[in-house]
């Protein structure tokens, strides 16, 4: 997939290697680039906001994202064709870090997610396969809509993202990987993506290349938001496990 090369190339350079604390831009230049890349921040916030069900205001997330963008500018230097991919990782990472730091999910929701997860695991073992939405809702004694919300809550608790999977891959290389090591990172990611089923690949592409929200992807694939969330979580877990074996 074409977007994979952008992520891999950005990670092979300044993303996880040494980078200057300040790229030497004037405040005016920084401001101009912040304005130019502000739409990137808004797209990422719109996507993540759908995953956290409005638990944090869009305005607060945009402020955090802009700080991540500013850090990206100061570490990267004058933007070029590779900056968009680099900045996306920084902005997304900054927002996710802040959400985790705030421990934004109520304790009752976290506890309920753990309970549902345990019961679904037991049901999966009993059936010998993943239960359908109808089977899962019946086993839990909830409506289909309530079950979908449980799934979204569970996915939001982990919020595993593609940039974290990418970091797992680049952590196997040195802090300043050689071209050969960069190629190996990219090849590993391509192989892992190729091992996913078609729906998982499409979900990963639509989230991380086209930056669509769960609702938008659900409309395209004729699925529920919760099912899209499950596919994203499943695909990223598979990718992370595969990369750890390489």
PDB file of C-alpha atoms in Angstrom:
ATOM      1  CA  UNK A   1       0.000   0.000   0.000  1.00  0.00           C
ATOM      2  CA  UNK A   2       1.381   3.365  -1.016  1.00  0.00           C
ATOM      3  CA  UNK A   3       0.725   5.107   2.276  1.00  0.00           C
ATOM      4  CA  UNK A   4       2.904   2.596   4.083  1.00  0.00           C
ATOM      5  CA  UNK A   5       6.030   3.927   2.373  1.00  0.00           C
ATOM      6  CA  UNK A   6       5.274   7.435   3.629  1.00  0.00           C
ATOM      7  CA  UNK A   7       5.046   6.255   7.236  1.00  0.00           C
ATOM      8  CA  UNK A   8       8.125   4.065   6.964  1.00  0.00           C
ATOM      9  CA  UNK A   9      10.193   6.774   5.298  1.00  0.00           C
ATOM     10  CA  UNK A  10       9.262   9.364   7.898  1.00  0.00           C
ATOM     11  CA  UNK A  11      10.156   6.998  10.713  1.00  0.00           C
ATOM     12  CA  UNK A  12      13.504   6.135   9.172  1.00  0.00           C
ATOM     13  CA  UNK A  13      14.677   9.719   9.298  1.00  0.00           C
ATOM     14  CA  UNK A  14      14.168  12.218  12.071  1.00  0.00           C
ATOM     15  CA  UNK A  15      11.148  10.628  13.729  1.00  0.00           C
ATOM     16  CA  UNK A  16      12.942   8.270  16.084  1.00  0.00           C
ATOM     17  CA  UNK A  17      16.495   9.432  15.540  1.00  0.00           C
ATOM     18  CA  UNK A  18      18.288  12.506  16.773  1.00  0.00           C
ATOM     19  CA  UNK A  19      16.544  15.740  15.870  1.00  0.00           C
ATOM     20  CA  UNK A  20      17.291  19.359  16.722  1.00  0.00           C
ATOM     21  CA  UNK A  21      15.261  20.920  19.524  1.00  0.00           C
ATOM     22  CA  UNK A  22      14.694  23.937  17.314  1.00  0.00           C
ATOM     23  CA  UNK A  23      14.971  23.925  13.546  1.00  0.00           C
ATOM     24  CA  UNK A  24      15.961  27.614  13.427  1.00  0.00           C
ATOM     25  CA  UNK A  25      12.727  28.996  12.003  1.00  0.00           C
ATOM     26  CA  UNK A  26      11.576  32.467  12.981  1.00  0.00           C
ATOM     27  CA  UNK A  27       8.298  32.840  14.924  1.00  0.00           C
ATOM     28  CA  UNK A  28       6.719  34.202  11.758  1.00  0.00           C
ATOM     29  CA  UNK A  29       7.780  31.175   9.730  1.00  0.00           C
ATOM     30  CA  UNK A  30       6.499  28.820  12.421  1.00  0.00           C
ATOM     31  CA  UNK A  31       3.157  30.611  12.465  1.00  0.00           C
ATOM     32  CA  UNK A  32       2.846  30.417   8.680  1.00  0.00           C
ATOM     33  CA  UNK A  33       3.513  26.664   8.666  1.00  0.00           C
ATOM     34  CA  UNK A  34       1.138  26.102  11.589  1.00  0.00           C
ATOM     35  CA  UNK A  35      -1.640  27.784   9.641  1.00  0.00           C
ATOM     36  CA  UNK A  36      -0.801  25.798   6.501  1.00  0.00           C
ATOM     37  CA  UNK A  37      -0.935  22.445   8.316  1.00  0.00           C
ATOM     38  CA  UNK A  38      -3.851  23.259  10.648  1.00  0.00           C
ATOM     39  CA  UNK A  39      -6.268  21.279   8.399  1.00  0.00           C
ATOM     40  CA  UNK A  40      -4.156  18.166   9.072  1.00  0.00           C
ATOM     41  CA  UNK A  41      -4.718  18.658  12.809  1.00  0.00           C
ATOM     42  CA  UNK A  42      -8.466  19.109  12.285  1.00  0.00           C
ATOM     43  CA  UNK A  43      -8.702  15.893  10.261  1.00  0.00           C
ATOM     44  CA  UNK A  44      -6.915  13.872  12.936  1.00  0.00           C
ATOM     45  CA  UNK A  45      -9.011  15.430  15.714  1.00  0.00           C
ATOM     46  CA  UNK A  46     -12.219  14.652  13.823  1.00  0.00           C
ATOM     47  CA  UNK A  47     -11.133  11.044  13.483  1.00  0.00           C
ATOM     48  CA  UNK A  48     -10.016  10.576  17.093  1.00  0.00           C
ATOM     49  CA  UNK A  49     -13.017  12.448  18.451  1.00  0.00           C
ATOM     50  CA  UNK A  50     -15.278   9.781  17.002  1.00  0.00           C
ATOM     51  CA  UNK A  51     -13.274   7.129  18.852  1.00  0.00           C
ATOM     52  CA  UNK A  52     -13.522   8.749  22.284  1.00  0.00           C
ATOM     53  CA  UNK A  53     -17.239   9.533  21.927  1.00  0.00           C
ATOM     54  CA  UNK A  54     -16.821  13.227  22.687  1.00  0.00           C
ATOM     55  CA  UNK A  55     -15.266  12.599  26.121  1.00  0.00           C
ATOM     56  CA  UNK A  56     -12.802  15.419  25.437  1.00  0.00           C
ATOM     57  CA  UNK A  57     -13.884  18.560  23.635  1.00  0.00           C
ATOM     58  CA  UNK A  58     -12.849  18.994  20.030  1.00  0.00           C
ATOM     59  CA  UNK A  59     -11.363  22.400  20.885  1.00  0.00           C
ATOM     60  CA  UNK A  60      -9.090  20.916  23.570  1.00  0.00           C
ATOM     61  CA  UNK A  61      -7.979  18.149  21.230  1.00  0.00           C
ATOM     62  CA  UNK A  62      -7.181  20.689  18.516  1.00  0.00           C
ATOM     63  CA  UNK A  63      -5.046  22.711  20.944  1.00  0.00           C
ATOM     64  CA  UNK A  64      -3.109  19.582  21.924  1.00  0.00           C
ATOM     65  CA  UNK A  65      -2.757  18.665  18.259  1.00  0.00           C
ATOM     66  CA  UNK A  66      -1.412  22.111  17.388  1.00  0.00           C
ATOM     67  CA  UNK A  67       1.211  21.753  20.113  1.00  0.00           C
ATOM     68  CA  UNK A  68       2.183  18.419  18.577  1.00  0.00           C
ATOM     69  CA  UNK A  69       2.374  20.107  15.167  1.00  0.00           C
ATOM     70  CA  UNK A  70       4.601  22.850  16.579  1.00  0.00           C
ATOM     71  CA  UNK A  71       6.929  20.251  18.083  1.00  0.00           C
ATOM     72  CA  UNK A  72       7.025  18.464  14.736  1.00  0.00           C
ATOM     73  CA  UNK A  73       7.993  21.694  12.953  1.00  0.00           C
ATOM     74  CA  UNK A  74      10.769  22.433  15.424  1.00  0.00           C
ATOM     75  CA  UNK A  75      12.207  18.943  15.171  1.00  0.00           C
ATOM     76  CA  UNK A  76      11.788  18.445  11.423  1.00  0.00           C
ATOM     77  CA  UNK A  77      12.665  21.851  10.039  1.00  0.00           C
ATOM     78  CA  UNK A  78      11.229  23.489   6.950  1.00  0.00           C
ATOM     79  CA  UNK A  79       8.398  21.266   5.662  1.00  0.00           C
ATOM     80  CA  UNK A  80       8.899  19.282   2.474  1.00  0.00           C
ATOM     81  CA  UNK A  81       6.973  16.443   0.820  1.00  0.00           C
ATOM     82  CA  UNK A  82       7.659  14.074   3.733  1.00  0.00           C
ATOM     83  CA  UNK A  83       6.529  16.420   6.483  1.00  0.00           C
ATOM     84  CA  UNK A  84       2.827  15.582   6.303  1.00  0.00           C
ATOM     85  CA  UNK A  85       3.379  11.931   7.269  1.00  0.00           C
ATOM     86  CA  UNK A  86       5.857  12.914   9.980  1.00  0.00           C
ATOM     87  CA  UNK A  87       3.510  15.543  11.416  1.00  0.00           C
ATOM     88  CA  UNK A  88       0.536  13.162  11.397  1.00  0.00           C
ATOM     89  CA  UNK A  89       2.414  10.775  13.663  1.00  0.00           C
ATOM     90  CA  UNK A  90       3.424  13.564  16.029  1.00  0.00           C
ATOM     91  CA  UNK A  91      -0.033  15.117  16.201  1.00  0.00           C
ATOM     92  CA  UNK A  92      -1.826  11.814  16.731  1.00  0.00           C
ATOM     93  CA  UNK A  93       0.714  10.749  19.324  1.00  0.00           C
ATOM     94  CA  UNK A  94       0.407  14.016  21.252  1.00  0.00           C
ATOM     95  CA  UNK A  95      -3.387  13.718  21.463  1.00  0.00           C
ATOM     96  CA  UNK A  96      -3.334  10.052  22.487  1.00  0.00           C
ATOM     97  CA  UNK A  97      -0.676  10.728  25.133  1.00  0.00           C
ATOM     98  CA  UNK A  98      -2.775  13.501  26.652  1.00  0.00           C
ATOM     99  CA  UNK A  99      -5.947  11.392  26.637  1.00  0.00           C
ATOM    100  CA  UNK A 100      -4.124   8.610  28.467  1.00  0.00           C
ATOM    101  CA  UNK A 101      -2.527  11.064  30.905  1.00  0.00           C
ATOM    102  CA  UNK A 102      -5.918  12.476  31.837  1.00  0.00           C
ATOM    103  CA  UNK A 103      -7.343   8.965  32.369  1.00  0.00           C
ATOM    104  CA  UNK A 104     -10.479  10.362  30.756  1.00  0.00           C
ATOM    105  CA  UNK A 105     -12.712   7.305  30.916  1.00  0.00           C
ATOM    106  CA  UNK A 106     -14.919   6.927  34.030  1.00  0.00           C
ATOM    107  CA  UNK A 107     -13.985   4.025  36.304  1.00  0.00           C
ATOM    108  CA  UNK A 108     -17.422   2.427  35.903  1.00  0.00           C
ATOM    109  CA  UNK A 109     -16.988   2.379  32.110  1.00  0.00           C
ATOM    110  CA  UNK A 110     -13.530   0.810  32.418  1.00  0.00           C
ATOM    111  CA  UNK A 111     -14.824  -1.842  34.814  1.00  0.00           C
ATOM    112  CA  UNK A 112     -17.766  -2.607  32.558  1.00  0.00           C
ATOM    113  CA  UNK A 113     -15.450  -2.959  29.570  1.00  0.00           C
ATOM    114  CA  UNK A 114     -13.306  -5.472  31.442  1.00  0.00           C
ATOM    115  CA  UNK A 115     -16.383  -7.489  32.418  1.00  0.00           C
ATOM    116  CA  UNK A 116     -17.735  -7.557  28.871  1.00  0.00           C
ATOM    117  CA  UNK A 117     -14.328  -8.502  27.494  1.00  0.00           C
ATOM    118  CA  UNK A 118     -14.038 -11.445  29.892  1.00  0.00           C
ATOM    119  CA  UNK A 119     -17.542 -12.700  29.075  1.00  0.00           C
ATOM    120  CA  UNK A 120     -16.917 -12.452  25.344  1.00  0.00           C
ATOM    121  CA  UNK A 121     -13.693 -14.418  25.676  1.00  0.00           C
ATOM    122  CA  UNK A 122     -15.582 -17.148  27.505  1.00  0.00           C
ATOM    123  CA  UNK A 123     -18.265 -17.166  24.806  1.00  0.00           C
ATOM    124  CA  UNK A 124     -15.629 -17.355  22.070  1.00  0.00           C
ATOM    125  CA  UNK A 125     -14.019 -20.370  23.753  1.00  0.00           C
ATOM    126  CA  UNK A 126     -17.420 -22.034  24.098  1.00  0.00           C
ATOM    127  CA  UNK A 127     -18.348 -21.477  20.445  1.00  0.00           C
ATOM    128  CA  UNK A 128     -14.874 -22.127  19.080  1.00  0.00           C
ATOM    129  CA  UNK A 129     -15.153 -18.940  16.998  1.00  0.00           C
ATOM    130  CA  UNK A 130     -15.860 -15.255  17.339  1.00  0.00           C
ATOM    131  CA  UNK A 131     -19.536 -14.723  18.252  1.00  0.00           C
ATOM    132  CA  UNK A 132     -21.788 -12.702  16.013  1.00  0.00           C
ATOM    133  CA  UNK A 133     -23.132  -9.404  17.283  1.00  0.00           C
ATOM    134  CA  UNK A 134     -26.537 -11.007  17.894  1.00  0.00           C
ATOM    135  CA  UNK A 135     -25.004 -13.926  19.837  1.00  0.00           C
ATOM    136  CA  UNK A 136     -22.828 -11.623  21.914  1.00  0.00           C
ATOM    137  CA  UNK A 137     -25.704  -9.279  22.774  1.00  0.00           C
ATOM    138  CA  UNK A 138     -27.904 -12.221  23.792  1.00  0.00           C
ATOM    139  CA  UNK A 139     -25.187 -13.720  25.993  1.00  0.00           C
ATOM    140  CA  UNK A 140     -24.639 -10.392  27.728  1.00  0.00           C
ATOM    141  CA  UNK A 141     -28.347  -9.731  28.128  1.00  0.00           C
ATOM    142  CA  UNK A 142     -28.205  -6.383  26.340  1.00  0.00           C
ATOM    143  CA  UNK A 143     -29.648  -4.895  23.167  1.00  0.00           C
ATOM    144  CA  UNK A 144     -27.637  -4.779  19.950  1.00  0.00           C
ATOM    145  CA  UNK A 145     -27.175  -1.025  20.382  1.00  0.00           C
ATOM    146  CA  UNK A 146     -25.921  -1.457  23.953  1.00  0.00           C
ATOM    147  CA  UNK A 147     -23.494  -4.125  22.794  1.00  0.00           C
ATOM    148  CA  UNK A 148     -22.125  -1.849  20.077  1.00  0.00           C
ATOM    149  CA  UNK A 149     -21.499   0.827  22.695  1.00  0.00           C
ATOM    150  CA  UNK A 150     -19.678  -1.739  24.850  1.00  0.00           C
ATOM    151  CA  UNK A 151     -17.428  -2.532  21.885  1.00  0.00           C
ATOM    152  CA  UNK A 152     -16.690   1.133  21.241  1.00  0.00           C
ATOM    153  CA  UNK A 153     -15.887   1.660  24.928  1.00  0.00           C
ATOM    154  CA  UNK A 154     -13.543  -1.309  24.906  1.00  0.00           C
ATOM    155  CA  UNK A 155     -11.762  -0.134  21.766  1.00  0.00           C
ATOM    156  CA  UNK A 156     -11.431   3.381  23.103  1.00  0.00           C
ATOM    157  CA  UNK A 157      -9.822   2.083  26.287  1.00  0.00           C
ATOM    158  CA  UNK A 158      -6.874   0.697  24.376  1.00  0.00           C
ATOM    159  CA  UNK A 159      -6.731   3.134  21.454  1.00  0.00           C
ATOM    160  CA  UNK A 160      -3.864   1.266  19.853  1.00  0.00           C
ATOM    161  CA  UNK A 161      -2.839   3.267  16.804  1.00  0.00           C
ATOM    162  CA  UNK A 162      -0.847   2.694  13.652  1.00  0.00           C
ATOM    163  CA  UNK A 163       1.975   4.997  14.729  1.00  0.00           C
ATOM    164  CA  UNK A 164       2.474   2.852  17.843  1.00  0.00           C
ATOM    165  CA  UNK A 165       2.719  -0.231  15.644  1.00  0.00           C
ATOM    166  CA  UNK A 166       5.190   1.627  13.456  1.00  0.00           C
ATOM    167  CA  UNK A 167       7.262   2.520  16.485  1.00  0.00           C
ATOM    168  CA  UNK A 168       7.384  -1.153  17.447  1.00  0.00           C
ATOM    169  CA  UNK A 169       8.963  -1.815  14.061  1.00  0.00           C
ATOM    170  CA  UNK A 170      11.466   1.016  14.156  1.00  0.00           C
ATOM    171  CA  UNK A 171      12.480   0.148  17.710  1.00  0.00           C
ATOM    172  CA  UNK A 172      14.060  -2.983  16.221  1.00  0.00           C
ATOM    173  CA  UNK A 173      16.372  -0.725  14.248  1.00  0.00           C
ATOM    174  CA  UNK A 174      18.937   1.732  15.597  1.00  0.00           C
ATOM    175  CA  UNK A 175      17.989   5.265  16.567  1.00  0.00           C
ATOM    176  CA  UNK A 176      19.429   6.395  13.225  1.00  0.00           C
ATOM    177  CA  UNK A 177      18.746   3.433  10.908  1.00  0.00           C
ATOM    178  CA  UNK A 178      20.763   2.878   7.751  1.00  0.00           C
ATOM    179  CA  UNK A 179      19.037   2.691   4.353  1.00  0.00           C
ATOM    180  CA  UNK A 180      19.248  -1.091   4.580  1.00  0.00           C
ATOM    181  CA  UNK A 181      17.557  -1.126   7.979  1.00  0.00           C
ATOM    182  CA  UNK A 182      14.916   1.298   6.743  1.00  0.00           C
ATOM    183  CA  UNK A 183      14.195  -1.049   3.832  1.00  0.00           C
ATOM    184  CA  UNK A 184      13.821  -3.981   6.231  1.00  0.00           C
ATOM    185  CA  UNK A 185      11.387  -1.999   8.382  1.00  0.00           C
ATOM    186  CA  UNK A 186       9.300  -1.134   5.341  1.00  0.00           C
ATOM    187  CA  UNK A 187       9.371  -4.696   4.013  1.00  0.00           C
ATOM    188  CA  UNK A 188       8.298  -6.070   7.399  1.00  0.00           C
ATOM    189  CA  UNK A 189       5.359  -3.672   7.531  1.00  0.00           C
ATOM    190  CA  UNK A 190       4.331  -4.529   3.978  1.00  0.00           C
ATOM    191  CA  UNK A 191       4.421  -8.254   4.770  1.00  0.00           C
ATOM    192  CA  UNK A 192       2.377  -7.777   7.923  1.00  0.00           C
ATOM    193  CA  UNK A 193      -0.233  -5.671   6.115  1.00  0.00           C
ATOM    194  CA  UNK A 194      -0.418  -8.282   3.388  1.00  0.00           C
ATOM    195  CA  UNK A 195      -1.248 -10.942   5.972  1.00  0.00           C
ATOM    196  CA  UNK A 196      -4.423  -9.136   7.054  1.00  0.00           C
ATOM    197  CA  UNK A 197      -7.760 -10.071   5.545  1.00  0.00           C
ATOM    198  CA  UNK A 198      -9.353  -7.765   2.985  1.00  0.00           C
ATOM    199  CA  UNK A 199     -11.680  -5.955   5.393  1.00  0.00           C
ATOM    200  CA  UNK A 200      -8.882  -5.343   7.898  1.00  0.00           C
ATOM    201  CA  UNK A 201      -6.662  -3.927   5.154  1.00  0.00           C
ATOM    202  CA  UNK A 202      -9.412  -1.614   3.956  1.00  0.00           C
ATOM    203  CA  UNK A 203     -10.141  -0.366   7.472  1.00  0.00           C
ATOM    204  CA  UNK A 204      -6.447   0.321   8.136  1.00  0.00           C
ATOM    205  CA  UNK A 205      -6.145   2.164   4.823  1.00  0.00           C
ATOM    206  CA  UNK A 206      -9.272   4.262   5.342  1.00  0.00           C
ATOM    207  CA  UNK A 207      -8.270   5.241   8.878  1.00  0.00           C
ATOM    208  CA  UNK A 208      -4.575   5.945   8.381  1.00  0.00           C
ATOM    209  CA  UNK A 209      -4.366   7.000   4.744  1.00  0.00           C
ATOM    210  CA  UNK A 210      -7.714   8.696   4.170  1.00  0.00           C
ATOM    211  CA  UNK A 211      -8.229   9.671   7.850  1.00  0.00           C
ATOM    212  CA  UNK A 212     -11.892   8.695   7.869  1.00  0.00           C
ATOM    213  CA  UNK A 213     -13.887   8.344  11.074  1.00  0.00           C
ATOM    214  CA  UNK A 214     -15.493   5.085  12.195  1.00  0.00           C
ATOM    215  CA  UNK A 215     -18.893   6.379  11.097  1.00  0.00           C
ATOM    216  CA  UNK A 216     -17.634   7.224   7.614  1.00  0.00           C
ATOM    217  CA  UNK A 217     -15.925   3.845   7.214  1.00  0.00           C
ATOM    218  CA  UNK A 218     -19.022   2.069   8.497  1.00  0.00           C
ATOM    219  CA  UNK A 219     -21.099   3.781   5.817  1.00  0.00           C
ATOM    220  CA  UNK A 220     -18.650   2.772   3.066  1.00  0.00           C
ATOM    221  CA  UNK A 221     -18.360  -0.869   4.171  1.00  0.00           C
ATOM    222  CA  UNK A 222     -21.997  -1.228   5.302  1.00  0.00           C
ATOM    223  CA  UNK A 223     -20.938  -2.139   8.846  1.00  0.00           C
ATOM    224  CA  UNK A 224     -21.642  -0.763  12.309  1.00  0.00           C
ATOM    225  CA  UNK A 225     -19.221   1.674  13.977  1.00  0.00           C
ATOM    226  CA  UNK A 226     -18.509  -1.011  16.537  1.00  0.00           C
ATOM    227  CA  UNK A 227     -17.543  -3.559  13.874  1.00  0.00           C
ATOM    228  CA  UNK A 228     -15.146  -1.075  12.260  1.00  0.00           C
ATOM    229  CA  UNK A 229     -13.629  -0.492  15.681  1.00  0.00           C
ATOM    230  CA  UNK A 230     -13.209  -4.251  16.163  1.00  0.00           C
ATOM    231  CA  UNK A 231     -11.562  -4.663  12.766  1.00  0.00           C
ATOM    232  CA  UNK A 232      -9.127  -1.830  13.461  1.00  0.00           C
ATOM    233  CA  UNK A 233      -8.242  -3.269  16.854  1.00  0.00           C
ATOM    234  CA  UNK A 234      -7.848  -6.776  15.473  1.00  0.00           C
ATOM    235  CA  UNK A 235      -5.669  -5.659  12.555  1.00  0.00           C
ATOM    236  CA  UNK A 236      -3.351  -3.575  14.707  1.00  0.00           C
ATOM    237  CA  UNK A 237      -2.986  -6.333  17.297  1.00  0.00           C
ATOM    238  CA  UNK A 238      -2.047  -8.789  14.534  1.00  0.00           C
ATOM    239  CA  UNK A 239       0.457  -6.314  13.097  1.00  0.00           C
ATOM    240  CA  UNK A 240       2.048  -5.653  16.459  1.00  0.00           C
ATOM    241  CA  UNK A 241       2.348  -9.370  17.258  1.00  0.00           C
ATOM    242  CA  UNK A 242       3.847 -10.126  13.836  1.00  0.00           C
ATOM    243  CA  UNK A 243       6.374  -7.308  14.067  1.00  0.00           C
ATOM    244  CA  UNK A 244       7.491  -8.459  17.490  1.00  0.00           C
ATOM    245  CA  UNK A 245       8.338 -11.839  15.937  1.00  0.00           C
ATOM    246  CA  UNK A 246      10.539 -10.288  13.248  1.00  0.00           C
TER     247      UNK A 246
END
